[in-house]
Amino acid sequence: MTKLGQWLCGLALLGSAWAALALAPPGLQPPAPLRQALLPLPVYLLVAFGCYSLATVGYRLATFNDCEEAAAELQEHIRAARADLQRRGLRL
Amino acid sequence: MAARGPERVSVLLPTYNERDNLPLVVWLLARTFSDSGIDFEIIIIDDGSPDGTQEVAQQLEKIYGSDKIVRKLFLFPSGTAYIHGMKYATGNFIVIMDADLSHHVRMDFMYCGKQKEGNFDIVSGTRYKGNGGVYGWDLKRKLISRGANFLTQVLLRPGASDLTGSFRLYRKEVLQKLMEKCVSKGYVFQMEMIVRARQLGYTIGEVPISFVDRVYGESKLGGNEIVSFLKGLLTLFATT
């Protein structure tokens, strides 16, 4: 199954469970406090995911390594390379 | 497990206007390989560069020998240089990387270290884990990179931390198999390779790499790239 397929299945499952409980006709309704929590649940989850995304990307951005030493090492290597290649007959 | 013959690494280097970087990359590769005692060859696939890249490649062939430097001229649509280059590869491992010095050459680490350690089918360089990272990127570029990667992880759950990186080592048969199955180009091609590899059950090891922004030459990240990345990501999401 494709990733899209998995997402659609998952959403369909959760969506129907939520609809069954939150939008049930009177008589089959779960107790009032539960209903009150259930109705806005999808929006809450969306907002929670949004916050999680921002926090995660923010954290990863902040901890993105700056490879100072790799850059310096590269400059060293370039110097050595140019010298050696010129010695071996490369016309730069 | 098939018996292992003597091992050789073929490096595929697609080039376009890399006359300044090419000799440096080749020198670094040659030195790293000989320091580690690994047999190698470098296949330079040039896209008809007008800046003299081919002449430089010719000189390099004279210096290092034609069993070590293989030159191919091929006018190709982006992303298919590897298919062409692979036909001439005589190694049993293939490394793909950029010829513009953005990939800091630590071949011994990738090959000897990681691949041997886990007998992986693919070893992928990652900028996002361990002491991997970048140099010369401003905040905006880092943000786009992390944001795009986050989106990719959420949508594709690929099991690898850096999907758009292009510094990787593959077993030759694995690369051939994946090439047959992959249809995208550019960044998305790199992503698709990993996703398909997962599907086919190949093992992937990761090694931290440093991506040093262009020493010479210009960089290629613009609005168009972002749009095509998103299109490609959504295509992969819907089809794999």
CSV table of C-alpha atoms in Angstrom, one decimal:
chain,number,residue,atom,x,y,z
A,1,MET,CA,0.0,0.0,0.0
A,2,THR,CA,1.3,3.5,-0.8
A,3,LYS,CA,2.0,6.0,2.0
A,4,LEU,CA,-1.0,8.0,0.8
A,5,GLY,CA,-3.1,4.8,1.0
A,6,GLN,CA,-1.9,4.3,4.6
A,7,TRP,CA,-2.8,7.8,5.6
A,8,LEU,CA,-6.2,7.6,4.0
A,9,CYS,CA,-6.9,4.3,5.8
A,10,GLY,CA,-5.7,5.7,9.1
A,11,LEU,CA,-7.7,8.9,8.7
A,12,ALA,CA,-10.8,6.9,7.7
A,13,LEU,CA,-10.5,4.7,10.7
A,14,LEU,CA,-10.0,7.5,13.2
A,15,GLY,CA,-12.6,9.7,11.4
A,16,SER,CA,-15.3,7.1,11.6
A,17,ALA,CA,-14.6,6.2,15.2
A,18,TRP,CA,-14.7,9.9,16.1
A,19,ALA,CA,-17.9,10.5,14.0
A,20,ALA,CA,-19.6,7.5,15.5
A,21,LEU,CA,-19.0,8.7,19.1
A,22,ALA,CA,-19.2,12.5,18.7
A,23,LEU,CA,-22.1,12.7,16.2
A,24,ALA,CA,-24.2,9.8,17.5
A,25,PRO,CA,-28.0,10.4,17.7
A,26,PRO,CA,-29.4,11.0,21.1
A,27,GLY,CA,-29.9,7.7,23.0
A,28,LEU,CA,-26.6,6.3,21.8
A,29,GLN,CA,-24.6,9.3,22.9
A,30,PRO,CA,-21.7,8.8,25.3
A,31,PRO,CA,-21.9,10.9,28.6
A,32,ALA,CA,-21.8,14.7,28.2
A,33,PRO,CA,-18.3,15.5,29.4
A,34,LEU,CA,-16.9,12.9,27.0
A,35,ARG,CA,-18.8,14.4,24.2
A,36,GLN,CA,-17.6,17.9,25.0
A,37,ALA,CA,-14.0,16.7,24.8
A,38,LEU,CA,-14.5,14.7,21.7
A,39,LEU,CA,-16.1,17.2,19.4
A,40,PRO,CA,-13.2,19.6,19.1
A,41,LEU,CA,-10.6,16.8,19.3
A,42,PRO,CA,-9.6,16.8,15.6
A,43,VAL,CA,-8.8,20.5,15.8
A,44,TYR,CA,-6.9,20.0,19.0
A,45,LEU,CA,-4.8,17.3,17.4
A,46,LEU,CA,-4.1,19.4,14.4
A,47,VAL,CA,-2.9,22.3,16.5
A,48,ALA,CA,-0.8,19.9,18.6
A,49,PHE,CA,0.8,18.5,15.5
A,50,GLY,CA,1.4,22.0,14.3
A,51,CYS,CA,3.2,22.9,17.5
A,52,TYR,CA,5.2,19.7,17.5
A,53,SER,CA,6.3,20.4,13.9
A,54,LEU,CA,7.4,24.0,14.7
A,55,ALA,CA,9.2,22.8,17.9
A,56,THR,CA,11.0,20.0,16.1
A,57,VAL,CA,12.1,22.0,13.1
A,58,GLY,CA,13.2,24.8,15.4
A,59,TYR,CA,15.2,22.5,17.5
A,60,ARG,CA,16.8,20.8,14.5
A,61,LEU,CA,17.6,24.2,13.0
A,62,ALA,CA,19.2,25.4,16.2
A,63,THR,CA,21.4,22.2,16.5
A,64,PHE,CA,22.4,22.1,12.8
A,65,ASN,CA,26.1,21.6,13.0
A,66,ASP,CA,28.5,24.1,11.4
A,67,CYS,CA,31.5,22.2,10.2
A,68,GLU,CA,34.1,24.8,10.8
A,69,GLU,CA,36.9,22.3,11.0
A,70,ALA,CA,35.9,20.4,7.9
A,71,ALA,CA,35.9,23.7,5.9
A,72,ALA,CA,39.4,24.5,7.3
A,73,GLU,CA,40.6,21.1,6.5
A,74,LEU,CA,39.3,21.3,3.0
A,75,GLN,CA,41.2,24.5,2.4
A,76,GLU,CA,44.4,22.8,3.6
A,77,HIS,CA,43.7,19.9,1.3
A,78,ILE,CA,43.1,22.2,-1.6
A,79,ARG,CA,46.5,23.9,-1.1
A,80,ALA,CA,48.2,20.5,-0.9
A,81,ALA,CA,46.3,19.3,-4.0
A,82,ARG,CA,47.2,22.3,-6.1
A,83,ALA,CA,50.9,22.1,-5.2
A,84,ASP,CA,51.1,18.4,-5.8
A,85,LEU,CA,49.2,18.5,-9.1
A,86,GLN,CA,51.3,21.3,-10.4
A,87,ARG,CA,54.4,19.2,-9.6
A,88,ARG,CA,52.9,16.4,-11.5
A,89,GLY,CA,52.4,18.5,-14.6
A,90,LEU,CA,48.8,19.7,-14.4
A,91,ARG,CA,48.3,23.1,-15.9
A,92,LEU,CA,45.7,24.9,-13.8
B,1,MET,CA,26.0,-14.2,0.4
B,2,ALA,CA,28.0,-14.2,-2.9
B,3,ALA,CA,31.7,-14.8,-2.6
B,4,ARG,CA,33.7,-11.7,-2.5
B,5,GLY,CA,36.3,-11.2,-5.2
B,6,PRO,CA,39.0,-8.5,-4.9
B,7,GLU,CA,37.2,-5.3,-4.2
B,8,ARG,CA,37.2,-2.1,-6.2
B,9,VAL,CA,35.3,1.1,-5.8
B,10,SER,CA,34.0,3.0,-8.8
B,11,VAL,CA,33.3,6.7,-8.2
B,12,LEU,CA,30.8,8.3,-10.6
B,13,LEU,CA,31.4,12.0,-11.1
B,14,PRO,CA,29.0,13.8,-13.3
B,15,THR,CA,30.5,17.2,-14.2
B,16,TYR,CA,29.3,20.4,-15.7
B,17,ASN,CA,31.7,23.4,-15.7
B,18,GLU,CA,33.9,22.0,-13.0
B,19,ARG,CA,37.4,22.7,-14.4
B,20,ASP,CA,38.5,24.2,-11.1
B,21,ASN,CA,37.1,21.7,-8.8
B,22,LEU,CA,37.6,18.5,-10.8
B,23,PRO,CA,41.4,18.1,-10.3
B,24,LEU,CA,41.0,18.8,-6.6
B,25,VAL,CA,38.3,16.2,-6.1
B,26,VAL,CA,40.3,13.7,-8.1
B,27,TRP,CA,43.4,14.3,-6.1
B,28,LEU,CA,41.5,14.0,-2.8
B,29,LEU,CA,39.8,10.8,-3.9
B,30,ALA,CA,43.1,9.3,-5.2
B,31,ARG,CA,44.9,10.1,-2.0
B,32,THR,CA,42.1,8.9,0.3
B,33,PHE,CA,41.9,5.6,-1.6
B,34,SER,CA,45.6,4.9,-1.8
B,35,ASP,CA,46.0,5.8,1.9
B,36,SER,CA,43.4,3.2,2.7
B,37,GLY,CA,44.7,0.7,0.3
B,38,ILE,CA,41.4,0.5,-1.7
B,39,ASP,CA,41.5,-0.2,-5.4
B,40,PHE,CA,39.5,2.4,-7.2
B,41,GLU,CA,38.5,4.1,-10.5
B,42,ILE,CA,37.0,7.5,-11.1
B,43,ILE,CA,34.5,7.8,-14.0
B,44,ILE,CA,34.1,11.4,-15.1
B,45,ILE,CA,30.9,11.9,-17.0
B,46,ASP,CA,30.9,15.4,-18.6
B,47,ASP,CA,27.8,17.1,-19.9
B,48,GLY,CA,29.6,19.0,-22.7
B,49,SER,CA,31.1,21.7,-20.4
B,50,PRO,CA,32.2,24.7,-22.3
B,51,ASP,CA,34.8,25.8,-19.7
B,52,GLY,CA,37.5,23.2,-20.4
B,53,THR,CA,36.5,20.6,-17.9
B,54,GLN,CA,37.3,17.9,-20.5
B,55,GLU,CA,40.8,19.1,-21.1
B,56,VAL,CA,41.4,19.0,-17.4
B,57,ALA,CA,40.0,15.5,-17.3
B,58,GLN,CA,42.4,14.5,-20.1
B,59,GLN,CA,45.4,15.8,-18.1
B,60,LEU,CA,44.2,13.9,-15.0
B,61,GLU,CA,44.0,10.8,-17.1
B,62,LYS,CA,47.6,11.2,-18.1
B,63,ILE,CA,48.7,11.8,-14.5
B,64,TYR,CA,46.8,9.0,-12.9
B,65,GLY,CA,46.5,6.5,-15.7
B,66,SER,CA,43.5,5.3,-17.7
B,67,ASP,CA,42.7,2.4,-15.5
B,68,LYS,CA,42.1,4.9,-12.7
B,69,ILE,CA,40.5,7.8,-14.7
B,70,VAL,CA,37.8,7.0,-17.2
B,71,ARG,CA,36.4,9.9,-19.2
B,72,LYS,CA,33.0,9.9,-20.8
B,73,LEU,CA,31.4,12.7,-22.7
B,74,PHE,CA,27.6,12.4,-22.7
B,75,LEU,CA,25.0,15.1,-23.2
B,76,PHE,CA,22.3,13.9,-20.8
B,77,PRO,CA,19.2,15.1,-19.1
B,78,SER,CA,19.8,15.7,-15.4
B,79,GLY,CA,19.9,12.6,-13.3
B,80,THR,CA,20.7,10.1,-15.9
B,81,ALA,CA,24.5,10.5,-15.9
B,82,TYR,CA,24.7,7.7,-13.4
B,83,ILE,CA,23.0,5.2,-15.7
B,84,HIS,CA,25.4,6.0,-18.4
B,85,GLY,CA,28.5,6.0,-16.1
B,86,MET,CA,27.5,2.7,-14.5
B,87,LYS,CA,27.8,0.9,-17.7
B,88,TYR,CA,31.6,1.5,-17.6
B,89,ALA,CA,32.1,0.8,-13.9
B,90,THR,CA,34.3,-2.2,-13.2
B,91,GLY,CA,34.1,-1.9,-9.4
B,92,ASN,CA,31.8,-3.9,-7.2
B,93,PHE,CA,31.0,-0.8,-5.2
B,94,ILE,CA,29.9,2.5,-6.6
B,95,VAL,CA,30.1,5.9,-5.0
B,96,ILE,CA,28.1,8.8,-6.2
B,97,MET,CA,29.0,12.2,-5.1
B,98,ASP,CA,29.2,15.8,-6.3
B,99,ALA,CA,32.3,17.0,-8.2
B,100,ASP,CA,32.1,20.5,-6.7
B,101,LEU,CA,34.0,19.9,-3.5
B,102,SER,CA,30.8,20.2,-1.4
B,103,HIS,CA,31.3,16.7,-0.3
B,104,HIS,CA,34.3,16.5,2.0
B,105,VAL,CA,36.0,13.4,0.9
B,106,ARG,CA,36.2,10.9,3.8
B,107,MET,CA,36.0,7.8,1.7
B,108,ASP,CA,37.9,5.6,4.0
B,109,PHE,CA,35.4,6.3,6.7
B,110,MET,CA,32.4,5.5,4.5
B,111,TYR,CA,33.7,2.5,2.9
B,112,CYS,CA,36.1,0.7,5.3
B,113,GLY,CA,34.3,1.8,8.4
B,114,LYS,CA,30.6,1.7,7.9
B,115,GLN,CA,30.1,-0.7,5.0
B,116,LYS,CA,32.4,-3.3,6.5
B,117,GLU,CA,30.9,-2.9,9.9
B,118,GLY,CA,27.4,-3.8,8.9
B,119,ASN,CA,27.8,-5.3,5.5
B,120,PHE,CA,25.4,-2.7,4.2
B,121,ASP,CA,24.0,-2.6,0.7
B,122,ILE,CA,24.0,1.1,0.8
B,123,VAL,CA,25.9,3.6,2.9
B,124,SER,CA,24.3,7.0,2.9
B,125,GLY,CA,26.0,10.2,4.1
B,126,THR,CA,23.9,12.3,6.4
B,127,ARG,CA,24.2,16.0,7.3
B,128,TYR,CA,21.7,15.7,10.1
B,129,LYS,CA,23.1,13.2,12.5
B,130,GLY,CA,26.2,12.7,14.6
B,131,ASN,CA,28.9,15.3,13.7
B,132,GLY,CA,27.6,15.7,10.2
B,133,GLY,CA,26.6,19.2,9.2
B,134,VAL,CA,27.1,22.0,6.8
B,135,TYR,CA,29.4,25.0,6.3
B,136,GLY,CA,28.6,28.3,4.7
B,137,TRP,CA,24.8,28.0,4.9
B,138,ASP,CA,22.8,31.0,6.1
B,139,LEU,CA,19.8,30.6,8.4
B,140,LYS,CA,17.3,30.6,5.5
B,141,ARG,CA,18.9,27.8,3.7
B,142,LYS,CA,19.2,25.7,6.9
B,143,LEU,CA,15.6,26.3,7.7
B,144,ILE,CA,14.5,25.2,4.2
B,145,SER,CA,16.7,22.1,4.5
B,146,ARG,CA,15.4,21.1,7.9
B,147,GLY,CA,11.8,21.9,7.0
B,148,ALA,CA,11.9,19.9,3.8
B,149,ASN,CA,13.5,17.0,5.6
B,150,PHE,CA,10.9,17.1,8.3
B,151,LEU,CA,8.1,17.0,5.7
B,152,THR,CA,9.9,14.1,4.1
B,153,GLN,CA,10.2,12.2,7.3
B,154,VAL,CA,6.5,12.7,8.2
B,155,LEU,CA,5.2,11.8,4.8
B,156,LEU,CA,7.6,9.0,3.7
B,157,ARG,CA,8.9,7.6,7.0
B,158,PRO,CA,12.0,6.4,5.1
B,159,GLY,CA,14.2,5.1,7.9
B,160,ALA,CA,17.1,7.3,6.8
B,161,SER,CA,17.8,10.7,8.2
B,162,ASP,CA,19.1,12.5,5.1
B,163,LEU,CA,17.1,11.8,1.9
B,164,THR,CA,18.3,14.5,-0.4
B,165,GLY,CA,21.9,14.0,0.3
B,166,SER,CA,23.9,12.7,-2.7
B,167,PHE,CA,27.0,11.3,-1.2
B,168,ARG,CA,26.4,7.6,-1.1
B,169,LEU,CA,28.1,4.2,-1.6
B,170,TYR,CA,26.1,1.4,-3.2
B,171,ARG,CA,26.8,-2.2,-4.0
B,172,LYS,CA,26.9,-2.3,-7.8
B,173,GLU,CA,24.0,-4.8,-8.2
B,174,VAL,CA,21.9,-2.8,-5.8
B,175,LEU,CA,22.5,0.4,-7.7
B,176,GLN,CA,21.6,-1.3,-11.0
B,177,LYS,CA,18.4,-2.7,-9.6
B,178,LEU,CA,17.4,0.7,-8.1
B,179,MET,CA,18.2,2.6,-11.3
B,180,GLU,CA,15.8,0.4,-13.2
B,181,LYS,CA,13.0,1.3,-10.8
B,182,CYS,CA,13.6,5.0,-10.2
B,183,VAL,CA,11.9,7.5,-12.5
B,184,SER,CA,12.5,10.9,-10.9
B,185,LYS,CA,15.3,13.5,-11.4
B,186,GLY,CA,17.4,15.8,-9.2
B,187,TYR,CA,16.8,15.9,-5.5
B,188,VAL,CA,13.8,13.7,-5.8
B,189,PHE,CA,15.9,11.0,-7.5
B,190,GLN,CA,18.1,10.8,-4.5
B,191,MET,CA,15.0,10.4,-2.3
B,192,GLU,CA,13.4,7.8,-4.5
B,193,MET,CA,16.5,5.7,-4.4
B,194,ILE,CA,16.3,5.4,-0.6
B,195,VAL,CA,12.6,4.8,-0.6
B,196,ARG,CA,12.8,2.1,-3.2
B,197,ALA,CA,15.8,0.5,-1.4
B,198,ARG,CA,13.7,0.2,1.7
B,199,GLN,CA,10.9,-1.3,-0.3
B,200,LEU,CA,13.2,-3.9,-1.7
B,201,GLY,CA,14.6,-4.8,1.7
B,202,TYR,CA,18.1,-3.4,1.2
B,203,THR,CA,20.1,-2.5,4.3
B,204,ILE,CA,21.1,1.1,4.7
B,205,GLY,CA,23.9,2.4,7.0
B,206,GLU,CA,24.5,6.0,7.7
B,207,VAL,CA,27.6,8.0,8.1
B,208,PRO,CA,27.8,11.7,9.2
B,209,ILE,CA,29.2,13.9,6.4
B,210,SER,CA,30.2,17.5,6.1
B,211,PHE,CA,28.7,19.5,3.3
B,212,VAL,CA,30.9,22.4,2.6
B,213,ASP,CA,29.3,25.1,0.5
B,214,ARG,CA,30.9,25.8,-2.8
B,215,VAL,CA,34.5,26.7,-2.7
B,216,TYR,CA,34.4,27.7,-6.4
B,217,GLY,CA,31.4,28.1,-8.6
B,218,GLU,CA,27.7,29.0,-7.9
B,219,SER,CA,25.1,27.2,-5.9
B,220,LYS,CA,21.8,26.0,-7.3
B,221,LEU,CA,18.9,26.4,-4.8
B,222,GLY,CA,16.0,28.6,-5.9
B,223,GLY,CA,12.2,28.8,-5.9
B,224,ASN,CA,12.0,26.4,-8.9
B,225,GLU,CA,14.0,23.8,-7.0
B,226,ILE,CA,11.7,24.0,-4.0
B,227,VAL,CA,8.6,23.6,-6.2
B,228,SER,CA,9.9,20.6,-8.0
B,229,PHE,CA,11.0,19.1,-4.7
B,230,LEU,CA,7.5,19.4,-3.3
B,231,LYS,CA,6.0,18.0,-6.5
B,232,GLY,CA,8.4,15.1,-6.4
B,233,LEU,CA,7.8,14.5,-2.7
B,234,LEU,CA,4.0,14.4,-3.2
B,235,THR,CA,4.5,12.0,-6.2
B,236,LEU,CA,6.6,9.7,-4.1
B,237,PHE,CA,4.0,9.9,-1.3
B,238,ALA,CA,1.2,8.9,-3.6
B,239,THR,CA,3.0,6.2,-5.6
B,240,THR,CA,5.3,4.3,-3.1
